[in-house]
Coordinates of C-alpha atoms in Angstrom, one line a residue:
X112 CA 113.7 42.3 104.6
X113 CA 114.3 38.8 105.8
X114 CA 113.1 35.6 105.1
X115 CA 110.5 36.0 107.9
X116 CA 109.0 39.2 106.3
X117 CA 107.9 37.3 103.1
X118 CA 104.2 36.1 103.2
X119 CA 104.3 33.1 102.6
X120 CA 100.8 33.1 100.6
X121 CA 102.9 34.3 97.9
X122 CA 103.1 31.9 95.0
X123 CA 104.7 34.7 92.4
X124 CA 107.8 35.7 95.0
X125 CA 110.3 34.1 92.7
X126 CA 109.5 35.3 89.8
X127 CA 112.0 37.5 88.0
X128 CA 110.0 40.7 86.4
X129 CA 111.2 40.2 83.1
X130 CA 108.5 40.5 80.4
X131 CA 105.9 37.7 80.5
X132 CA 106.4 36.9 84.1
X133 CA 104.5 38.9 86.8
X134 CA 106.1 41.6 89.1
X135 CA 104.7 44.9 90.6
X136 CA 105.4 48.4 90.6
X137 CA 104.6 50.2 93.4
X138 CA 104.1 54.2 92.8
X139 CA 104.7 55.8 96.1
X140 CA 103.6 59.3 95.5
X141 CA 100.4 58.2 93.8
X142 CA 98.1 60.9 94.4
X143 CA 100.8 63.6 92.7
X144 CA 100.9 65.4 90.0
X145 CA 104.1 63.6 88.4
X146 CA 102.1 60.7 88.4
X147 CA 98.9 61.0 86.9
X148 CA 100.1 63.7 84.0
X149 CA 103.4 62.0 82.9
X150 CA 104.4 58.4 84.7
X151 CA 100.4 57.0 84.1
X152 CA 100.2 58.0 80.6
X153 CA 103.4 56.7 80.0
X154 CA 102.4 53.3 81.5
X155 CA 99.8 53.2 79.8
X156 CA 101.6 53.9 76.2
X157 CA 103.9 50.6 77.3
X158 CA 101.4 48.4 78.4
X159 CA 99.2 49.1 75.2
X160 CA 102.2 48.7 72.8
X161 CA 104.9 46.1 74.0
X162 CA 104.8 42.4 75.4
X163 CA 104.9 43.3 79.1
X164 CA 102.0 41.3 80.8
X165 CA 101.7 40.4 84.7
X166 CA 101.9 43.6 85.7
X167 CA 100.4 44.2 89.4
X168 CA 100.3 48.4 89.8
X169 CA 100.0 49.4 93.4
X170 CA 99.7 53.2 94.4
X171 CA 100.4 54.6 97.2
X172 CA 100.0 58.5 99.6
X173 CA 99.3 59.7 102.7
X174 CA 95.3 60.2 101.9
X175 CA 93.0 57.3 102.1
X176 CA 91.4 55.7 98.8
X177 CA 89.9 53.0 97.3
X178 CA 91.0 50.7 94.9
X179 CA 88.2 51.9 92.8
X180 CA 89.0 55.1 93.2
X181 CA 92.9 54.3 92.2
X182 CA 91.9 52.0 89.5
X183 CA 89.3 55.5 87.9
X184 CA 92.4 57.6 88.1
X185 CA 94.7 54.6 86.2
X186 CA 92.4 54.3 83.2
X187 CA 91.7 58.2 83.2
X188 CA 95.3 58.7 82.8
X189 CA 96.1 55.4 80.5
X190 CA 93.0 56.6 78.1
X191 CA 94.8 60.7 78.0
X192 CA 97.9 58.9 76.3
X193 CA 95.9 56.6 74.2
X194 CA 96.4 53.7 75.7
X195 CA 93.7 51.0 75.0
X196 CA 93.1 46.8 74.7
X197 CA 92.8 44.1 76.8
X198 CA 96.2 44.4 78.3
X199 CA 95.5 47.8 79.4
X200 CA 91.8 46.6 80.8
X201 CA 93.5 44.1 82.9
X202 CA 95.9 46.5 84.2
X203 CA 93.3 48.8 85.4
X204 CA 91.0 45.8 86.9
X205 CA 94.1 44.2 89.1
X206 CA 95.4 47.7 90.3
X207 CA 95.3 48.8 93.9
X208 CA 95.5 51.6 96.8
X209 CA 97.2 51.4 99.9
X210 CA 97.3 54.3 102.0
X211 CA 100.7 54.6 103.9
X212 CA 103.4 56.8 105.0
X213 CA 106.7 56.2 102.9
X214 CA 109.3 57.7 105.1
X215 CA 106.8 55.2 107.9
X216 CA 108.3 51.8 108.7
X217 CA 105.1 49.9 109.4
X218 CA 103.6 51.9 106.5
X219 CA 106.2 50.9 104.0
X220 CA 106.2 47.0 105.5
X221 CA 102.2 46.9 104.4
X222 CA 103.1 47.8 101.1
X223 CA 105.9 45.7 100.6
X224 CA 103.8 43.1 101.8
X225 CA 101.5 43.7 99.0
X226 CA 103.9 42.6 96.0
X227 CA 103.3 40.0 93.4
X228 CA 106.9 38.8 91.6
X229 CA 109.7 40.9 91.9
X230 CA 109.1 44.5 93.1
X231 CA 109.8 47.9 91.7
X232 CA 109.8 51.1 94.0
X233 CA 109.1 54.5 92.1
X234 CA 109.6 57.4 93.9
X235 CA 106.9 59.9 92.8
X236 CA 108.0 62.1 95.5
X237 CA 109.7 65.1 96.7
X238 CA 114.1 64.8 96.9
X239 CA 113.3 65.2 100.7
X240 CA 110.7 62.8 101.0
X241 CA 112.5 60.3 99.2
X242 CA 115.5 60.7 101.3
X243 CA 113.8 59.8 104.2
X244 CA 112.0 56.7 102.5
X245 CA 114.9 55.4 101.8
X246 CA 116.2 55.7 105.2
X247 CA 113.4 53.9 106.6
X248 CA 113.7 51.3 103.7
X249 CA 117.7 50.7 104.9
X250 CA 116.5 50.0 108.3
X251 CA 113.8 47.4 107.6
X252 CA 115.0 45.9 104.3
X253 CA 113.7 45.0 101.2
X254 CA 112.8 41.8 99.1
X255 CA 115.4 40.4 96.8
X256 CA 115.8 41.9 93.9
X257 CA 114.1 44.8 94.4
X258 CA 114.7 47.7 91.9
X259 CA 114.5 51.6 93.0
X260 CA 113.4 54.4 90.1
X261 CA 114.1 57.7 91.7
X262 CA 113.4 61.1 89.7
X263 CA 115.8 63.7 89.5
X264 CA 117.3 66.1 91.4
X265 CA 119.6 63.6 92.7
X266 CA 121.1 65.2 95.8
X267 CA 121.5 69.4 96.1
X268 CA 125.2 69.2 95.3
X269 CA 128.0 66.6 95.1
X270 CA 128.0 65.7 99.0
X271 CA 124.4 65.1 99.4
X272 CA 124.5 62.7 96.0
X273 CA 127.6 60.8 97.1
X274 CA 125.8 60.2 100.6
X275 CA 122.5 59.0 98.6
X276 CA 124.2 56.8 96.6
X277 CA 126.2 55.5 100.1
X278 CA 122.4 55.0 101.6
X279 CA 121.3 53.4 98.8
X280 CA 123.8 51.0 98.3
X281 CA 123.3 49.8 102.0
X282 CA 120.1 48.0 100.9
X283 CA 120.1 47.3 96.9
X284 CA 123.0 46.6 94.4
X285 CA 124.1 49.8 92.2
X286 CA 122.1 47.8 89.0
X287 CA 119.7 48.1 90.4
X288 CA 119.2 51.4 91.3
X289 CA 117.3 53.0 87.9
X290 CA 117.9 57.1 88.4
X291 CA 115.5 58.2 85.5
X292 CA 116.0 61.3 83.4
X293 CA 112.7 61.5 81.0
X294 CA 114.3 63.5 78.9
X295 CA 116.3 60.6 77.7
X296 CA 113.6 58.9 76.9
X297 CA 112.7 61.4 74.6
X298 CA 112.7 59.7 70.6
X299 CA 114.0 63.1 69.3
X300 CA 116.4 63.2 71.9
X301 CA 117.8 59.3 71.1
X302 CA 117.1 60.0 67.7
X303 CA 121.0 62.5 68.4
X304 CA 122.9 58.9 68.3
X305 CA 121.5 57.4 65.0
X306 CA 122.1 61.1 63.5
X307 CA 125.8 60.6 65.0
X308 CA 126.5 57.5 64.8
X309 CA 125.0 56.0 61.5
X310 CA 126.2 58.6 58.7
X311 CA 129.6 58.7 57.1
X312 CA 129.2 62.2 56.4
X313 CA 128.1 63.7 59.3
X314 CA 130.2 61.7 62.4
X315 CA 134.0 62.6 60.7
X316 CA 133.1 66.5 61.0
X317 CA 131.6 66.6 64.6
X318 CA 135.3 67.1 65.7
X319 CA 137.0 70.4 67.3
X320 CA 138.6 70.5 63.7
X321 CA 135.4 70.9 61.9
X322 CA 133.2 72.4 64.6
X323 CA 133.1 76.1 66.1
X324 CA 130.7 75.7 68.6
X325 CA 127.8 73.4 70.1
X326 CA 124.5 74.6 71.5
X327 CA 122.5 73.1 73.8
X328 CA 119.3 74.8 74.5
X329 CA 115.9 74.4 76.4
X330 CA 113.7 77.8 76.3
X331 CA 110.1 76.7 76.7
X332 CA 106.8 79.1 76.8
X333 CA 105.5 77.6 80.3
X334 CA 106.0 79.9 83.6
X335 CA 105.5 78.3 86.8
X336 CA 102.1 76.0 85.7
X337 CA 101.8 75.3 89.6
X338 CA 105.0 74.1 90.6
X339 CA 106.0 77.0 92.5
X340 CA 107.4 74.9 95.9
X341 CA 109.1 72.9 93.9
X342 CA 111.2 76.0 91.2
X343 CA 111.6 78.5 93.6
X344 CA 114.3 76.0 95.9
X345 CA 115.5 74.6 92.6
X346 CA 115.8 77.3 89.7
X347 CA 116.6 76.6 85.9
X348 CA 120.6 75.6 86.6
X349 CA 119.8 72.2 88.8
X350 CA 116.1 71.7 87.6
X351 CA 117.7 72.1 83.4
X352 CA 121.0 72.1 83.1
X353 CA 122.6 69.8 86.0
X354 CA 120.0 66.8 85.3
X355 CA 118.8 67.2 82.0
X356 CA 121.1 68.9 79.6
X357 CA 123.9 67.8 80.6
X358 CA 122.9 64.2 80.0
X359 CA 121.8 65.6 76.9
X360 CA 125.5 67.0 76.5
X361 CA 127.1 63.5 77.2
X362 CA 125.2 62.1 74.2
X363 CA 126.4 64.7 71.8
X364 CA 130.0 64.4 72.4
X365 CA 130.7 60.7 74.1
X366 CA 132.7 58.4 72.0
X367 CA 130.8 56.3 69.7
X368 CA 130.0 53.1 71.6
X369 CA 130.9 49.6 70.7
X370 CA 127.2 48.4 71.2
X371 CA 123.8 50.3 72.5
X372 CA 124.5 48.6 75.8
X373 CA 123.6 49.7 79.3
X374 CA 127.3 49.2 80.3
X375 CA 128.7 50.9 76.6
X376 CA 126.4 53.5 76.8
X377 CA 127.2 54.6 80.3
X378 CA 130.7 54.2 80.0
X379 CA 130.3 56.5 77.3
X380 CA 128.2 59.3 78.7
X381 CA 131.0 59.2 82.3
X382 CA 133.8 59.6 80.0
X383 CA 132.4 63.0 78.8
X384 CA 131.1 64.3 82.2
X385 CA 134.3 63.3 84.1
X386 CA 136.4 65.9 80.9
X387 CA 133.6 68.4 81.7
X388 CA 134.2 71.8 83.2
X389 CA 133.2 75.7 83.4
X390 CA 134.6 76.5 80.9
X391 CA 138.1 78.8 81.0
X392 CA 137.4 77.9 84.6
X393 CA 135.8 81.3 85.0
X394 CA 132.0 81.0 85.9
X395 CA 131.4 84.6 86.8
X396 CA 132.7 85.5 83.1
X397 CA 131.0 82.4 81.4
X398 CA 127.3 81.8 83.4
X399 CA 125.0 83.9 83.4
X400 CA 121.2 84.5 85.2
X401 CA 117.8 86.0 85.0
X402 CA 114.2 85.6 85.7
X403 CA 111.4 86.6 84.0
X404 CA 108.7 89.7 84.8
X405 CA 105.3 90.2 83.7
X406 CA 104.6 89.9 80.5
X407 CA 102.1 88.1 77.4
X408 CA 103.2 84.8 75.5
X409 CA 100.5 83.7 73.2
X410 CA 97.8 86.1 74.2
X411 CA 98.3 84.5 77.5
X412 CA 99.4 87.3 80.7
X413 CA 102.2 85.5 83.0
X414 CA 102.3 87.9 86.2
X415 CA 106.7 89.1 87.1
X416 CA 107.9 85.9 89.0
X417 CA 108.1 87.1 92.4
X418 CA 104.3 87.8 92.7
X419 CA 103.9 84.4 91.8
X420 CA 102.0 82.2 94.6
X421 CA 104.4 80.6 96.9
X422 CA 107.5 82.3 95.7
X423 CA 110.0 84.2 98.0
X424 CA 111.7 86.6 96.0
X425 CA 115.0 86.8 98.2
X426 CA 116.3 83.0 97.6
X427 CA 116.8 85.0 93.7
X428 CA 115.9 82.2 92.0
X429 CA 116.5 82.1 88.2
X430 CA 114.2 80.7 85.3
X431 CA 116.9 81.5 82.5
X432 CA 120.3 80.0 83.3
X433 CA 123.2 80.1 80.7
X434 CA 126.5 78.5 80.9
X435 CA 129.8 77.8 78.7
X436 CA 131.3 74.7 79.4
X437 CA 134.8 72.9 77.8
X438 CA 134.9 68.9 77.1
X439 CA 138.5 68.5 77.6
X440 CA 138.4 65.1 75.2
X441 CA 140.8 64.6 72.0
X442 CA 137.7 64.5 69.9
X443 CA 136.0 68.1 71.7
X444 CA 139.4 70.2 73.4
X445 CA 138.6 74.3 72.4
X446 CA 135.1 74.0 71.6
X447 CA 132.8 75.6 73.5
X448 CA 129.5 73.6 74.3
X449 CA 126.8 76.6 75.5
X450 CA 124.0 75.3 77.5
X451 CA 120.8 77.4 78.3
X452 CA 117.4 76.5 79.5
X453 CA 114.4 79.0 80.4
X454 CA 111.2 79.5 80.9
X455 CA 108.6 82.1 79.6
X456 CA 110.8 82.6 76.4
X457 CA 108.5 84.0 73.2
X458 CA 111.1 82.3 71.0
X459 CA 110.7 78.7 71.9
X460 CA 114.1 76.5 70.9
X461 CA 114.6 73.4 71.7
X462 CA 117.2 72.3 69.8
X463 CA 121.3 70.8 69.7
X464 CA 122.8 72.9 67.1
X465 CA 126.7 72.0 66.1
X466 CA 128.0 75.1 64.3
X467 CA 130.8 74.6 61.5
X468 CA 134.0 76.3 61.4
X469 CA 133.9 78.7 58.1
X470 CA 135.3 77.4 54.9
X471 CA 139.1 77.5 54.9
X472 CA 138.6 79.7 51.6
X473 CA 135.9 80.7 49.1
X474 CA 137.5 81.1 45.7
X475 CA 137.6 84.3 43.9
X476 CA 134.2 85.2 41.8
X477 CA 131.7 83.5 44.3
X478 CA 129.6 86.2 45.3
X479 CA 127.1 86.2 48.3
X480 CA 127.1 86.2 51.8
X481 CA 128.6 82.8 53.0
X482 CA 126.8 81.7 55.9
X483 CA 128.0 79.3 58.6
X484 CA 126.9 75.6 58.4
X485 CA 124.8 74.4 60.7
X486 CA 123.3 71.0 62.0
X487 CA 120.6 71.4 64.1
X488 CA 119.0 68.6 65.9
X489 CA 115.2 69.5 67.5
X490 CA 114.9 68.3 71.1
X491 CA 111.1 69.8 71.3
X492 CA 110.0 69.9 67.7
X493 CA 111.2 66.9 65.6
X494 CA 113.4 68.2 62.9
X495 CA 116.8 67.4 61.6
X496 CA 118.1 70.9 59.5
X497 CA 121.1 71.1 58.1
X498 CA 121.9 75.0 56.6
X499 CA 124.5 74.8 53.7
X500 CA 125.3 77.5 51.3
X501 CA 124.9 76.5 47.9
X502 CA 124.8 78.5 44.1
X503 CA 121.5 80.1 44.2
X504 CA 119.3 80.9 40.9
X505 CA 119.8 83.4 38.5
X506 CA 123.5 84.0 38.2
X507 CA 125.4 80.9 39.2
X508 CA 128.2 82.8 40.8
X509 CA 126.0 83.6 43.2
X510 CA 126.0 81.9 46.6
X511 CA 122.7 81.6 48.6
X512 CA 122.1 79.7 51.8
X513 CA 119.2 76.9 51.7
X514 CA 118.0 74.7 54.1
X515 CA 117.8 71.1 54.0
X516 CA 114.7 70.1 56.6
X517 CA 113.2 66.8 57.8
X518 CA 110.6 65.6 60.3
X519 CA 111.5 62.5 62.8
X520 CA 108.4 60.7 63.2
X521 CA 107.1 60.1 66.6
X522 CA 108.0 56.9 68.8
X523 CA 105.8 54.5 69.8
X524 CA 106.3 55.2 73.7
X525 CA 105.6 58.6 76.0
X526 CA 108.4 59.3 77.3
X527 CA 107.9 58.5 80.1
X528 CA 106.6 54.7 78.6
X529 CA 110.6 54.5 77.3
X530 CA 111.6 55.2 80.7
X531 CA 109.7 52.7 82.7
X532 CA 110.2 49.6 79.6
X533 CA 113.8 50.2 80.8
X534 CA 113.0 50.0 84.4
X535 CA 110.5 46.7 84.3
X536 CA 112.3 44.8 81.4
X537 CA 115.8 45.4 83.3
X538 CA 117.5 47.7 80.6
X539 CA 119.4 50.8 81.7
X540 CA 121.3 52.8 79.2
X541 CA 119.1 55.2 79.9
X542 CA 119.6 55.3 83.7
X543 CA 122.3 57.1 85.4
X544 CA 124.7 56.1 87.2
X545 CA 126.1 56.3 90.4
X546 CA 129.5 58.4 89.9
X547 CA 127.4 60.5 86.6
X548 CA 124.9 61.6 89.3
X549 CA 128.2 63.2 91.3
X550 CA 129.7 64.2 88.2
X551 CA 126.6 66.6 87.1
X552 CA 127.0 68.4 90.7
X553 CA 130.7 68.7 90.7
X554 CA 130.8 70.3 87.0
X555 CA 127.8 73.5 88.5
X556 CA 129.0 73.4 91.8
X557 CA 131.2 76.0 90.8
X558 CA 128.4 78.3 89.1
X559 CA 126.6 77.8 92.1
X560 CA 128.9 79.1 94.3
X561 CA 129.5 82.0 91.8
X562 CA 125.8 83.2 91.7
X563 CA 125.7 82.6 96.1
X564 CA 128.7 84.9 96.6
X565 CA 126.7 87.7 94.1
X566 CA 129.7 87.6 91.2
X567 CA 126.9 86.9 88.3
X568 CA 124.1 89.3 88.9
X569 CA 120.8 88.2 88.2
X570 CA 119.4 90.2 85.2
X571 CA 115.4 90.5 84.4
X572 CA 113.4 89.5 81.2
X573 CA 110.1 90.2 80.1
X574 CA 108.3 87.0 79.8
X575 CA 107.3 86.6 75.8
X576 CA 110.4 88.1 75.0
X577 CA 113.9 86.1 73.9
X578 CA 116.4 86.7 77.4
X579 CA 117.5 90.1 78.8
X580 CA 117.9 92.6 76.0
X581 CA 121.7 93.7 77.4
X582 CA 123.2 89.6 76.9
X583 CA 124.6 89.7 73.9
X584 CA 126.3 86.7 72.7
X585 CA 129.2 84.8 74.1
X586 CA 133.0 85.7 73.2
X587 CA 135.5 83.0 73.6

């Protein structure tokens, strides 16, 4: 935008957005679903918990509305996640609707025009949508020091991310571009780098030398829940694995940082992704697909995915993905790291689960099954387990396996609250980058290619049970 755009009735244009000082973010999307069940909430949490004051919220859609209307929908959604106390109120009484067009220029130079302090862009939208907005943003500008939060999937494949990033770069610096992943804003999920990083005993053994296997995995109870036109061009590898598990992934085997830094952390998490591959380099031997059919999970009937509303049932898209990676580092080289996500699973687990290498001998007279060690680390459920085999009661030359179990407690943000504290107070460890967002798309591109050419068939499930009965578990 040049110097021309700027009203000049705006006293608050130089201030910076960092806590304390006023800035606005703008919510383009705001009518969606995105926003008023996870990003409002987690506002909400923020606003009502940390120092962040100033804070002018603008949404934004196609449909007409009122402020009043925006501002019942704000403090509907603030009050589901608790949120409450004057710094919440004053939220709610300053916040406003502008009805525009995003991929419009004239629509997008109104609400640009409507900022107080420095201005952040979320893009509540769809990937396409947002493509286009920013194309129209490129071609008109934008205010200095503008930041852009954009919601994953980043780009369909490694092309389409590296020309995003090009677009993008053409109008704001890389820092500050802020691509979110609310899964790592997840307190059970961060919770995997104080387990790492701040016990003796546990950090010297997460080492191919000490460790079999790592798991990785994302089953979940929920079917479509109204987000058919979303899943059926999407499926579990790109909506699961490519985004979220494999930042995930980067966390559980990335060097242990100097500091908790944006720059340390990221550094980090690329160094993992850029030694991460298929692994074997044999997708049709180590992925694997299915969807689910009609079935009961909790009393509840799910109807067979392809008779679900909106769905096309040629694309094949999969809710249960599976694949075997290798993260070719010193610390990592041999050990396979098995990611799955799915949906309609009876079994729920949600968990990173490091599995231990059998003892290098069990001494003559020690009787009992000896069980593998395990450290298991709840993504869903909050729980740090650690399975050890120890002498049981009775006769001491008896070995019996016990479980050692312990609840994180809760953080004090939604998840979405963590995400957006980094975006408005400038903190981005848990943003990714530029050349991670290329790096998740290079390392499925070719599992993708392998399910397109028909080399992993796609196998059925009955939703409420555990996966297709014929997988059985992976040989190495």
């Amino acid at each position: 935008m040049s110097a021309a755009d700027v009203p000049a009735n705006n006293p608050d244009i130089e201030q910076t957005g960092r806590t304390g000082q006023t800035q606005t973010l703008l919510i383009l999307g705001a009518r969606g679903d995105l926003t008023a069940r996870l990003l409002l909430p987690g506002l909400g949490s923020l606003v009502a918990t940390s120092s962040l004051t100033g804070l002018f919220l603008v949404g934004s859609d196609r449909g007409e509305g009122s402020d009043e209307e925006w501002r019942a929908v704000v403090a509907q959604a603030f009050a589901a996640g608790g949120a409450s106390g004057p710094a919440v109120d004053t939220v709610v009484r300053d916040a406003r609707y502008v009805a525009a067009d995003a991929t419009d220029e004239d629509g997008l130079r109104r609400l640009l025009a409507c900022r107080r302090g420095r201005l952040t862009l979320y893009f509540a939208l769809p990937p396409a949508v947002t493509v286009e907005a920013c194309r129209a943003l490129a071609r008109i500008g934008v205010p200095d020091g503008t930041r852009l939060v954009l919601e994953k999937p980043f780009g369909t494949d490694a092309a389409s991310a590296t020309a995003l990033n090009g677009l993008l770069h053409g109008f704001v610096p890389e820092d500050h571009v802020h691509r979110v992943d609310h899964f790592l804003g997840m307190s059970t999920v961060l919770n995997i780098l104080g387990v790492r990083f701040a016990n003796r005993v546990i950090e010297p053994l997460l080492t191919a030398e000490h460790v079999e296997a790592v798991d990785i995995v994302f089953d979940e109870t929920l079917g479509l829940e109204g987000r058919a036109g979303f899943y059926d061009t999407t499926g579990a590898l790109r909506d699961m694995i490519q985004s979220h598990l494999l930042q995930v992934l980067t966390l559980v085997a990335m060097p242990a940082p100097s500091a908790l830094e944006p720059l340390d952390v990221r550094d980090a998490k690329a160094h993992v992704l850029r030694a991460t591959r298929v692994w074997d380099d044999r997708p049709e031997r180590f992925s694997r697909r299915a969807r689910y059919t009609a079935g009961t999970i909790d009393g509840r009937s799910l109807p067979s995915y392809v008779d679900e509303a909106g769905i096309d049932p040629a694309r094949e898209t999969e809710t249960l993905a599976e694949v075997v990676f290798a993260v070719d580092t010193w610390r990592w080289a041999g050990v396979p790291f098995r990611v799955r996500s799915g949906k309609a699973i009876g079994s729920p687990r949600q968990e990173v689960t490091f599995w231990f290498k059998a003892p290098q001998r069990v001494p003559d007279g020690l009787a009992g099954e000896v069980l593998e060690n395990r450290l298991r680390i709840g993504i869903g459920p909050r729980r740090l387990q650690l399975d050890l085999n120890i002498n049981g009661p009775g006769d001491p030359s008896t070995i019996s396996p016990v479980t050692l179990d312990t609840s994180f407690g809760p953080g004090d943000l939604l998840e979405y609250g963590e995400v957006l504290r980094g975006v408005l107070e400038d903190e981005k460890p848990l943003s990714v980058r530029d050349d991670m967002s290329v790096e998740s798309w290079r390392i499925i591109e070719p599992v993708l290619d392998a399910w397109r050419d028909g080399r992993v068939p796609l196998d059925d499930y009955r939703a409420g049970s555990a996966g297709p009965a014929t997988w059985e578990s992976w040989a190495t």
